[in-house]
Coordinates of C-alpha atoms and ligand atoms in Angstrom, one line a residue:
M60 CA 6.0 -21.9 -0.6
A61 CA 2.4 -21.5 -1.7
Y62 CA 1.5 -17.9 -2.4
D63 CA -1.9 -16.3 -2.8
L64 CA -0.6 -14.5 -5.9
L65 CA 2.6 -15.0 -7.9
I66 CA 3.6 -12.5 -10.6
K67 CA 6.1 -14.3 -12.8
N68 CA 8.7 -13.2 -15.3
G69 CA 8.6 -9.5 -14.7
R70 CA 11.0 -6.7 -15.2
I71 CA 11.0 -5.7 -11.5
I72 CA 11.2 -2.0 -10.9
D73 CA 11.0 -1.8 -7.2
G74 CA 10.3 1.9 -6.6
S75 CA 13.6 2.7 -5.0
G76 CA 15.2 4.0 -8.2
R77 CA 17.6 1.0 -8.3
P78 CA 18.2 -0.8 -11.6
A79 CA 15.4 -3.1 -12.8
F80 CA 16.0 -6.9 -12.7
H81 CA 14.3 -9.9 -14.0
G82 CA 12.2 -11.9 -11.5
D83 CA 8.9 -12.7 -9.7
V84 CA 6.9 -11.2 -6.9
G85 CA 5.2 -13.5 -4.4
V86 CA 2.2 -12.2 -2.4
S87 CA 0.3 -13.7 0.6
N88 CA -2.2 -12.1 3.0
G89 CA -2.2 -8.9 1.1
K90 CA 1.6 -8.4 1.6
I91 CA 4.7 -8.9 -0.5
V92 CA 6.5 -12.0 0.7
E93 CA 9.5 -12.0 -1.5
V94 CA 10.9 -10.7 -4.8
G95 CA 13.4 -12.5 -7.1
G96 CA 13.5 -15.9 -8.8
L97 CA 10.7 -17.7 -7.0
G98 CA 9.4 -21.2 -7.2
G99 CA 6.4 -22.7 -5.5
S100 CA 2.8 -22.7 -6.2
A101 CA 0.1 -20.0 -6.1
R102 CA -3.7 -19.7 -6.0
Q103 CA -3.4 -17.2 -8.8
V104 CA -0.6 -16.5 -11.2
I105 CA 0.0 -13.4 -13.4
E106 CA 2.3 -14.0 -16.3
A107 CA 4.1 -10.6 -16.7
D108 CA 5.9 -11.8 -19.8
G109 CA 8.8 -9.4 -19.4
R110 CA 6.6 -6.3 -18.8
A111 CA 7.4 -3.9 -16.0
V112 CA 6.2 -4.9 -12.5
A113 CA 6.2 -1.9 -10.2
P114 CA 4.6 -0.7 -6.9
G115 CA 1.1 0.8 -7.5
F116 CA 1.2 4.5 -8.1
V117 CA 0.2 7.0 -5.4
D118 CA -2.1 9.7 -6.8
N119 CA -1.3 12.2 -4.1
H120 CA -3.7 15.1 -5.0
C121 CA -7.3 14.2 -5.7
H122 CA -10.8 15.4 -5.1
Y123 CA -12.7 12.1 -5.0
D124 CA -14.4 13.1 -1.7
A125 CA -17.8 12.8 -3.2
Q126 CA -17.2 10.4 -6.1
V127 CA -15.7 7.7 -3.9
L128 CA -19.2 7.3 -2.4
W129 CA -20.7 6.1 -5.7
D130 CA -17.5 5.0 -7.5
P131 CA -15.3 3.1 -4.9
L132 CA -12.7 2.5 -7.7
C133 CA -12.0 6.3 -8.0
T134 CA -12.0 6.2 -11.8
F135 CA -10.0 7.1 -13.7
S136 CA -6.9 7.2 -11.4
C137 CA -6.9 3.4 -11.0
D138 CA -7.0 3.0 -14.8
H139 CA -3.6 4.8 -14.9
G140 CA -2.0 2.4 -12.4
S141 CA -2.8 4.2 -9.2
T142 CA -3.6 2.0 -6.3
S143 CA -3.8 4.8 -3.7
V144 CA -5.4 8.2 -3.9
I145 CA -5.3 11.1 -1.4
I146 CA -8.5 13.1 -1.0
G147 CA -9.5 16.1 1.0
N148 CA -7.1 18.5 -0.6
C149 CA -7.1 22.3 -0.9
S150 CA -9.2 22.7 2.3
L151 CA -12.2 21.0 0.7
A152 CA -13.8 17.9 2.2
L153 CA -17.3 16.6 3.0
A154 CA -16.8 16.2 6.7
P155 CA -17.2 17.3 9.4
V156 CA -20.7 18.7 8.5
K157 CA -23.9 19.6 10.3
A158 CA -27.1 18.6 8.6
E159 CA -28.1 22.2 7.9
A160 CA -24.7 23.0 6.3
R161 CA -24.5 20.1 3.8
E162 CA -25.5 22.1 0.8
K163 CA -23.2 24.9 1.6
L164 CA -20.3 22.5 2.0
A165 CA -21.1 20.6 -1.1
G166 CA -21.4 23.9 -3.0
M167 CA -17.7 24.7 -2.2
L168 CA -16.6 21.4 -3.7
S169 CA -18.9 21.9 -6.6
Y170 CA -17.9 25.4 -7.5
V171 CA -14.1 25.2 -6.8
E172 CA -13.6 21.8 -8.3
A173 CA -16.2 22.0 -11.0
I174 CA -18.4 19.0 -10.1
P175 CA -22.0 19.7 -11.0
M176 CA -24.2 20.4 -8.0
D177 CA -27.0 18.1 -9.1
V178 CA -24.5 15.2 -9.3
L179 CA -23.5 15.9 -5.7
K180 CA -27.2 16.3 -4.6
E181 CA -28.0 12.8 -5.9
G182 CA -24.7 11.0 -5.3
V183 CA -23.8 12.0 -1.7
P184 CA -25.7 10.1 1.0
W185 CA -24.7 12.2 4.0
T186 CA -24.7 9.4 6.5
W187 CA -22.0 11.1 8.6
E188 CA -21.4 14.2 10.7
T189 CA -17.9 13.8 12.0
F190 CA -14.7 13.2 10.1
P191 CA -14.2 9.7 11.6
E192 CA -17.7 8.8 10.6
Y193 CA -17.0 9.9 7.0
M194 CA -13.8 7.7 7.0
G195 CA -16.0 4.9 8.1
A196 CA -18.6 5.6 5.4
I197 CA -16.0 5.5 2.5
G198 CA -14.2 2.6 4.0
R199 CA -17.2 0.2 3.7
R200 CA -16.4 -0.5 0.0
L201 CA -13.2 0.7 -1.7
G202 CA -11.5 -0.5 -4.9
V203 CA -8.3 1.5 -4.3
N204 CA -6.8 2.7 -1.1
V205 CA -7.9 6.2 0.0
G206 CA -6.0 8.5 2.3
T207 CA -7.8 11.5 3.7
L208 CA -6.9 15.0 4.7
V209 CA -9.2 17.0 7.0
G210 CA -10.1 20.1 5.1
H211 CA -9.8 23.5 6.8
S212 CA -12.8 25.0 4.9
A213 CA -15.1 22.2 6.2
V214 CA -13.6 22.5 9.7
R215 CA -14.1 26.3 9.7
L216 CA -17.7 26.0 8.5
Y217 CA -18.5 23.4 11.2
A218 CA -17.0 25.6 13.9
M219 CA -18.3 29.0 12.8
G220 CA -21.4 28.3 10.8
E221 CA -22.7 30.9 8.3
E222 CA -20.1 33.5 9.3
C223 CA -17.1 31.3 8.4
S224 CA -16.1 33.5 5.4
D225 CA -16.8 36.8 7.1
R226 CA -14.6 37.2 10.2
D227 CA -11.9 35.8 12.5
A228 CA -12.7 33.0 14.8
T229 CA -13.3 33.5 18.5
A230 CA -11.1 31.7 21.0
A231 CA -13.8 29.1 21.5
E232 CA -14.3 28.5 17.8
L233 CA -10.5 28.1 17.3
D234 CA -10.5 25.6 20.1
A235 CA -13.3 23.7 18.4
M236 CA -11.4 23.7 15.2
R237 CA -8.3 22.4 16.9
G238 CA -10.4 19.7 18.5
I239 CA -11.7 18.5 15.1
V240 CA -8.2 18.4 13.6
R241 CA -7.1 16.3 16.6
Q242 CA -10.0 14.0 16.3
S243 CA -9.4 13.5 12.6
L244 CA -5.7 12.7 13.1
E245 CA -6.5 10.3 15.9
A246 CA -8.9 8.5 13.5
G247 CA -6.0 8.1 11.1
A248 CA -6.3 11.1 8.7
L249 CA -3.0 11.6 6.8
G250 CA -3.1 15.3 7.7
L251 CA -4.7 18.7 7.3
S252 CA -5.4 20.7 4.1
I253 CA -5.4 24.5 4.0
T254 CA -5.5 27.0 1.2
R255 CA -4.1 30.4 0.3
N256 CA -5.8 30.4 -3.1
M257 CA -7.7 33.6 -3.1
N258 CA -9.5 32.8 -6.3
H259 CA -11.6 30.0 -4.8
F260 CA -15.3 30.9 -4.2
D261 CA -18.4 29.1 -3.1
I262 CA -21.6 28.9 -5.0
A263 CA -22.8 32.2 -3.5
G264 CA -19.7 33.9 -4.7
K265 CA -18.1 34.1 -1.3
R266 CA -14.4 33.3 -0.8
I267 CA -14.1 29.8 0.7
P268 CA -13.7 29.9 4.5
A269 CA -10.1 28.5 4.7
A270 CA -8.9 31.3 2.4
C271 CA -10.4 33.8 4.8
A272 CA -8.5 32.5 7.9
P273 CA -5.7 34.7 9.3
E274 CA -2.2 33.2 9.4
S275 CA -2.4 32.8 13.1
E276 CA -5.2 30.3 12.7
L277 CA -3.0 28.2 10.3
F278 CA -0.3 28.1 12.9
A279 CA -2.8 27.1 15.6
L280 CA -4.1 24.2 13.5
A281 CA -0.7 23.1 12.4
D282 CA 0.3 23.0 16.0
V283 CA -2.2 20.1 16.5
L284 CA -0.1 18.0 14.2
R285 CA 3.0 18.8 16.3
E286 CA 1.1 17.7 19.4
V287 CA -0.2 14.5 17.9
G288 CA 3.2 13.9 16.2
T289 CA 2.0 12.9 12.8
G290 CA 0.6 14.0 9.5
V291 CA 1.3 16.3 6.6
I292 CA -0.1 19.7 5.7
Q293 CA -1.3 20.3 2.2
C294 CA -1.7 23.8 1.0
G295 CA -3.6 24.9 -2.1
G296 CA -2.3 28.0 -3.8
G297 CA 0.9 27.9 -1.7
T298 CA 3.4 29.3 -4.2
N299 CA 2.7 33.0 -3.7
P300 CA 2.8 33.1 0.1
E301 CA 5.9 30.8 0.2
M302 CA 7.7 33.0 -2.3
K303 CA 6.6 36.2 -0.6
D304 CA 7.5 35.6 3.0
K305 CA 8.1 31.8 3.4
L306 CA 4.8 31.2 5.0
L307 CA 4.9 27.4 4.4
S308 CA 8.5 27.1 5.5
R309 CA 7.6 28.9 8.7
I310 CA 4.6 26.6 9.3
S311 CA 6.7 23.5 8.7
Q312 CA 9.4 24.7 11.0
A313 CA 6.9 25.6 13.7
C314 CA 5.1 22.2 13.7
G315 CA 7.9 19.9 12.6
R316 CA 5.7 18.4 9.9
P317 CA 6.1 18.5 6.1
V318 CA 4.0 21.0 4.1
M319 CA 3.2 19.9 0.6
Y320 CA 1.9 22.8 -1.6
N321 CA 0.7 23.6 -5.0
T322 CA 2.4 24.1 -7.4
L323 CA 5.8 24.2 -9.1
L324 CA 5.0 24.7 -12.7
E325 CA 5.9 26.6 -15.8
Q326 CA 3.2 28.9 -16.9
A327 CA 2.7 31.5 -19.5
R328 CA 1.2 33.9 -17.0
Q329 CA 4.5 34.2 -15.2
P330 CA 7.4 33.6 -17.6
G331 CA 10.6 32.6 -15.9
R332 CA 9.0 32.3 -12.5
W333 CA 9.5 28.6 -12.3
K334 CA 13.3 29.1 -12.3
E335 CA 13.1 31.5 -9.4
H336 CA 10.7 29.0 -7.6
L337 CA 13.0 26.0 -8.2
A338 CA 16.0 28.0 -6.8
H339 CA 13.8 28.9 -3.7
V340 CA 12.9 25.3 -2.9
E341 CA 16.5 24.2 -3.3
E342 CA 17.5 26.8 -0.8
T343 CA 14.7 25.8 1.6
A344 CA 15.6 22.1 1.3
K345 CA 19.3 22.9 2.0
Q346 CA 18.2 24.5 5.3
G347 CA 16.5 21.2 6.3
I348 CA 13.0 22.6 6.0
R349 CA 10.2 20.5 4.5
A350 CA 8.1 23.0 2.5
I351 CA 7.8 20.9 -0.7
P352 CA 6.0 21.8 -3.9
L353 CA 4.1 19.4 -6.0
C354 CA 4.8 19.3 -9.7
N355 CA 2.9 17.8 -12.5
P356 CA 3.8 16.0 -15.8
G357 CA 0.7 17.2 -17.5
S358 CA 0.1 20.2 -19.7
V359 CA -3.1 21.7 -18.5
V360 CA -5.3 22.4 -21.4
N361 CA -8.8 23.5 -20.4
R362 CA -11.8 23.4 -22.7
F363 CA -14.5 25.8 -21.8
T364 CA -17.4 27.9 -23.1
M365 CA -18.4 31.3 -22.0
K366 CA -21.1 29.7 -20.0
N367 CA -18.7 27.9 -17.6
C368 CA -15.5 30.0 -18.2
Q369 CA -13.2 30.6 -15.3
V370 CA -10.3 32.2 -17.2
F371 CA -11.1 35.8 -16.3
R372 CA -12.2 35.2 -12.7
G373 CA -9.2 37.1 -11.3
M374 CA -10.6 40.4 -12.7
P375 CA -13.1 42.4 -10.7
T376 CA -15.5 43.4 -13.4
W377 CA -15.4 40.0 -15.1
L378 CA -16.0 37.9 -11.9
P379 CA -19.7 38.8 -11.2
I380 CA -20.5 38.4 -14.9
L381 CA -18.9 35.0 -15.0
Q382 CA -20.9 34.0 -11.9
G383 CA -24.2 35.4 -13.3
A384 CA -26.9 34.0 -15.5
D385 CA -26.4 33.4 -19.2
E386 CA -28.7 36.2 -20.3
D387 CA -26.8 38.6 -18.1
K388 CA -23.6 37.4 -19.6
L389 CA -24.8 38.0 -23.1
R390 CA -26.1 41.4 -22.2
A391 CA -22.7 42.4 -20.6
Y392 CA -20.6 41.0 -23.4
S393 CA -22.7 42.9 -26.0
D394 CA -22.5 46.2 -24.2
S395 CA -19.7 48.4 -25.7
A396 CA -19.2 50.5 -22.6
K397 CA -18.8 47.3 -20.5
R398 CA -16.5 45.9 -23.1
A399 CA -14.1 48.8 -22.7
V400 CA -13.8 48.1 -18.9
L401 CA -13.4 44.3 -19.5
R402 CA -10.7 45.0 -22.1
A403 CA -8.8 47.3 -19.8
E404 CA -8.7 44.6 -17.1
V405 CA -7.5 42.0 -19.6
D406 CA -4.7 44.4 -20.8
A407 CA -3.6 45.4 -17.3
P408 CA -0.1 44.2 -16.3
L409 CA 0.2 40.6 -15.1
G410 CA 0.3 40.1 -11.3
P411 CA 0.9 37.1 -9.0
D412 CA -2.9 36.4 -8.9
S413 CA -3.5 36.9 -12.6
T414 CA -5.8 34.1 -14.0
F415 CA -5.0 34.8 -17.7
S416 CA -1.7 35.3 -19.4
K417 CA -3.0 37.5 -22.2
R418 CA -1.5 34.9 -24.5
W419 CA -4.4 34.9 -27.0
D420 CA -2.2 32.7 -29.2
L421 CA -2.6 29.9 -26.7
M422 CA -6.5 30.2 -26.8
F423 CA -8.0 28.1 -29.6
V424 CA -11.5 27.8 -31.1
E425 CA -12.2 24.1 -30.6
E426 CA -15.8 23.8 -31.7
P427 CA -17.6 26.7 -33.4
K428 CA -21.4 26.2 -33.2
L429 CA -22.6 28.0 -36.4
A430 CA -21.9 26.6 -39.8
K431 CA -20.6 29.9 -41.0
N432 CA -17.9 29.8 -38.3
R433 CA -16.7 26.3 -39.0
G434 CA -13.5 27.6 -40.7
L435 CA -12.4 29.0 -37.3
A436 CA -11.9 25.6 -35.7
G437 CA -8.3 25.0 -34.7
K438 CA -7.4 28.7 -35.1
H439 CA -6.1 30.7 -32.1
V440 CA -7.9 33.9 -31.1
A441 CA -4.8 36.0 -31.8
E442 CA -4.8 35.1 -35.5
I443 CA -8.6 35.4 -35.8
A444 CA -8.4 38.9 -34.3
K445 CA -5.5 39.9 -36.6
A446 CA -7.4 38.8 -39.7
K447 CA -10.3 41.0 -38.6
G448 CA -8.2 43.9 -37.4
Q449 CA -9.7 43.7 -33.9
H450 CA -8.5 43.5 -30.4
P451 CA -8.3 39.8 -29.5
M452 CA -10.8 40.1 -26.7
D453 CA -13.3 41.7 -29.0
A454 CA -12.9 39.0 -31.6
F455 CA -13.3 36.4 -28.8
L456 CA -16.4 38.0 -27.3
D457 CA -18.0 38.7 -30.7
L458 CA -17.7 35.0 -31.5
A459 CA -19.0 33.9 -28.1
V460 CA -22.0 36.3 -28.3
E461 CA -22.8 35.4 -31.9
E462 CA -23.0 31.7 -30.9
K463 CA -25.0 32.4 -27.8
L464 CA -22.1 31.4 -25.5
E465 CA -21.9 27.9 -27.0
T466 CA -18.5 28.1 -28.8
V467 CA -16.0 25.7 -27.2
F468 CA -12.6 27.2 -26.7
S469 CA -9.4 25.7 -25.2
L470 CA -6.6 27.4 -23.3
G471 CA -3.3 25.7 -22.4
E472 CA -1.1 28.1 -20.4
I473 CA 0.6 25.6 -18.2
N474 CA 3.6 23.3 -18.7
M475 CA 3.8 23.9 -22.4
D476 CA 7.6 24.6 -22.3
T477 CA 9.1 21.1 -22.5
E478 CA 12.6 22.1 -21.4
A479 CA 11.3 23.7 -18.2
V480 CA 9.1 20.8 -17.4
A481 CA 12.0 18.4 -17.8
Q482 CA 14.0 20.3 -15.2
I483 CA 11.0 20.5 -12.8
L484 CA 10.1 16.8 -13.0
G485 CA 13.7 15.8 -12.5
S486 CA 14.2 18.0 -9.4
P487 CA 14.6 16.1 -6.1
Y488 CA 13.1 19.2 -4.3
A489 CA 9.6 18.6 -5.7
V490 CA 7.2 15.7 -5.6
V491 CA 5.4 14.6 -8.7
G492 CA 1.6 14.2 -8.6
L493 CA -1.3 16.6 -8.7
T494 CA -3.7 14.9 -11.0
D495 CA -6.7 16.6 -9.3
G496 CA -8.6 13.3 -9.9
G497 CA -12.3 13.7 -9.4
A498 CA -12.2 17.5 -10.1
H499 CA -13.1 19.5 -13.1
V500 CA -14.9 16.5 -14.4
Q501 CA -16.3 18.1 -17.5
F502 CA -13.0 19.6 -18.6
H503 CA -9.7 18.1 -19.7
S504 CA -8.2 16.3 -16.6
N505 CA -4.7 15.5 -15.5
V506 CA -5.7 12.1 -14.2
S507 CA -3.4 10.6 -16.8
N508 CA -0.2 12.1 -15.2
P509 CA 1.4 8.7 -14.4
T510 CA 0.9 7.3 -17.9
R511 CA 1.9 10.7 -19.4
L512 CA 5.2 10.7 -17.4
L513 CA 6.0 7.1 -18.4
G514 CA 4.9 7.4 -22.0
Y515 CA 5.7 10.9 -23.1
W516 CA 8.4 12.1 -20.8
V517 CA 10.3 8.9 -20.3
R518 CA 9.8 6.9 -23.5
E519 CA 9.6 9.8 -26.0
K520 CA 11.6 12.6 -24.4
K521 CA 14.0 10.4 -22.3
I522 CA 14.2 13.0 -19.6
M523 CA 14.8 10.4 -16.9
S524 CA 15.2 6.6 -16.6
L525 CA 12.2 4.4 -16.2
E526 CA 13.4 3.4 -12.7
Q527 CA 13.6 7.0 -11.7
A528 CA 10.1 7.8 -13.1
V529 CA 8.6 4.8 -11.2
R530 CA 10.3 6.1 -8.0
R531 CA 8.7 9.5 -8.6
L532 CA 5.3 7.9 -8.9
T533 CA 5.6 5.5 -5.9
F534 CA 8.2 5.8 -3.1
D535 CA 8.7 9.5 -3.4
S536 CA 5.0 10.2 -3.3
A537 CA 4.1 7.6 -0.6
S538 CA 6.9 8.6 1.8
A539 CA 6.2 12.4 1.3
F540 CA 2.6 11.9 2.4
G541 CA 3.4 9.6 5.3
I542 CA 2.3 6.3 3.7
Y543 CA 5.2 4.2 4.9
D544 CA 3.9 0.7 4.2
R545 CA 3.5 1.2 0.4
G546 CA 5.5 2.6 -2.5
L547 CA 8.2 -0.1 -2.8
L548 CA 8.2 -3.7 -3.9
Q549 CA 9.7 -5.0 -0.7
P550 CA 8.9 -7.9 1.6
G551 CA 6.5 -6.9 4.3
L552 CA 5.0 -4.0 2.5
A553 CA 1.4 -4.0 1.2
A554 CA 1.0 -5.7 -2.2
D555 CA -0.1 -2.7 -4.3
I556 CA 1.4 -3.6 -7.7
V557 CA 1.0 -2.4 -11.3
V558 CA 2.1 -4.5 -14.3
F559 CA 2.6 -2.3 -17.4
D560 CA 4.2 -2.3 -20.8
P561 CA 6.9 0.5 -21.0
D562 CA 6.7 0.4 -24.8
E563 CA 3.0 0.9 -24.9
V564 CA 2.0 2.9 -21.8
R565 CA 0.3 6.1 -22.6
P566 CA -3.0 8.0 -21.9
G567 CA -5.8 7.0 -24.1
R568 CA -8.1 9.2 -26.1
E569 CA -10.6 11.4 -24.2
D570 CA -14.3 10.9 -24.7
V571 CA -17.5 11.8 -22.8
V572 CA -19.4 9.3 -20.6
H573 CA -22.7 9.6 -18.9
D574 CA -22.0 7.6 -15.8
F575 CA -22.4 10.0 -12.9
P576 CA -25.5 10.3 -10.6
A577 CA -28.4 12.3 -11.9
N578 CA -27.4 11.3 -15.4
G579 CA -24.3 13.5 -15.1
W580 CA -21.6 13.4 -17.7
R581 CA -17.9 13.7 -17.5
M582 CA -14.7 13.5 -19.6
R583 CA -13.2 10.0 -19.6
E584 CA -9.5 9.4 -20.1
L585 CA -8.4 5.8 -19.9
A586 CA -4.9 4.4 -20.4
E587 CA -3.1 2.1 -22.8
G588 CA -0.4 -0.4 -21.7
I589 CA -1.6 -0.9 -18.1
H590 CA -2.1 -4.7 -17.8
Y591 CA -2.9 -5.3 -14.2
T592 CA -3.6 -3.2 -11.1
V593 CA -3.3 -5.2 -7.9
V594 CA -4.5 -3.7 -4.6
N595 CA -3.6 -5.3 -1.2
G596 CA -2.8 -8.5 -3.1
E597 CA -6.0 -8.8 -5.1
I598 CA -6.4 -8.0 -8.7
L599 CA -8.6 -4.9 -9.1
L600 CA -8.2 -4.3 -12.9
E601 CA -7.2 -6.8 -15.5
K602 CA -6.6 -5.3 -19.0
G603 CA -8.7 -2.3 -17.9
A604 CA -11.7 -4.3 -16.7
H605 CA -12.8 -4.4 -13.1
T606 CA -12.6 -7.9 -11.6
G607 CA -15.5 -7.0 -9.3
R608 CA -13.4 -7.0 -6.2
H609 CA -13.1 -4.2 -3.6
P610 CA -9.7 -4.7 -1.9
G611 CA -9.0 -1.1 -1.0
Q612 CA -8.5 0.3 2.5
V613 CA -8.6 3.7 4.1
L614 CA -5.0 4.7 4.6
R615 CA -4.0 5.8 8.1
N616 CA -1.2 7.8 9.5
A617 CA 1.8 6.3 11.2
Q618 CA 0.7 7.1 14.8
Y619 CA -2.6 5.4 14.2
L620 CA -0.9 2.3 12.7
A621 CA 1.5 2.1 15.6
R622 CA -1.4 2.0 18.0
A623 CA -3.5 -0.4 16.0
Ligands
ZN276 ZN1 -6.8 20.6 -5.4

């Protein structure tokens, strides 16, 4: 047989978790034809040379809603072997939108996901109003496959206008929202995204609309998925309401659709909570309910200055200062009476919505600005404070004020306990993912989750087999999000394939690039050991370089595909 593409001499890891075997993969018309020892000719041959050949990874939680419009490859997910990304998470999306509400909607994405507003102003062409029109706009040119979720905040803004964060919806407005969700699902959206994260605000400092909706509205929107008979619900900030009164379990039971929520993780703010959470989801799964947490192989280490800091945003006196102008911040942080109040809030007992663990030993000085402070680089705030005989917060703010808010700090409070992370990533009750690709672009990102899982957790820590890890990144993720034609190397399925070296695969070093609209900069994290990324049977990346092709497609839900 003559193939379009033949990948020869690979270590085939098919995504099912079954043992790897030696063989070839034949591809024609964008689909996998056969797997095994294959003869025949091909228009194009990839010599895998014994490296791993696996299904392309599914990056199931991203915020490329804006970026995909100027960067159809969705860098840097594709560099880490991802061939499909899912956008529209956490209730945030860029459609539907009325012309007069564009800036307000973009402001939510900008403020919550830390994408600079001037980048969005220049980079987003706003050629759509409805959700299907947006899907059409991104579908014109794609490097990777993109699945979309319709975002509740966008839907609520569209239906309620300026008052979307202020009050309950009227019956007519709720009807309008249900209509938008239906229209989006009928156009092929993979589902709906909602949020219960009460720490997400727009640029004006108002809580984002989806977080203001009453529970009854969530059930009413979820019911549209039941009616249409397809889709998933993604929920940002879902852990607390699920643990409190099983909100997401109840939604899933009511609509018969899976609810994927953020996040099962180990975090210093809530020691031991991950164990309780894991026991909870095991119990839920045993009852046959699909309320499934996402988990994440990355340790989240955020770099920040006191100009863009979000660490203290859960505290009432801090929040308006953090949202204010730099001069006002300097004045507040220098004021001793104000300091006392800020200190008291930091020292208050941790609660479920705490945004800081009080673990000053996890907060490091990365880059002091003044020459006299150079010796502080690499020290954590707790030790600096101890040497000075100060409260850590005072040592921290003294330094920030002295350096006019330009000191760069880092804080890693999440997934630092390796034993806990190994148990979480190995759990069949959670889905691995959550890179947040496209978000927090000027901070450390988690876009390297796949290569971190394969390099650090599998090769170095040996917490699971390579076959199991590939399954976590492919079949488990694709099937959880209703992408049934991808995620396995199996005849008939789409030819999304990654060729990587299991001995070399790892995240690369981070640097800064100025490649965003309006001369915007972002952190870049590439990968090592990823040799080829193939999307729909065409090579997208070869040794990290773009081939110039755009083989990606907009992913559609199962009902849409059955009709098409
Ligand atoms: Zn998110």
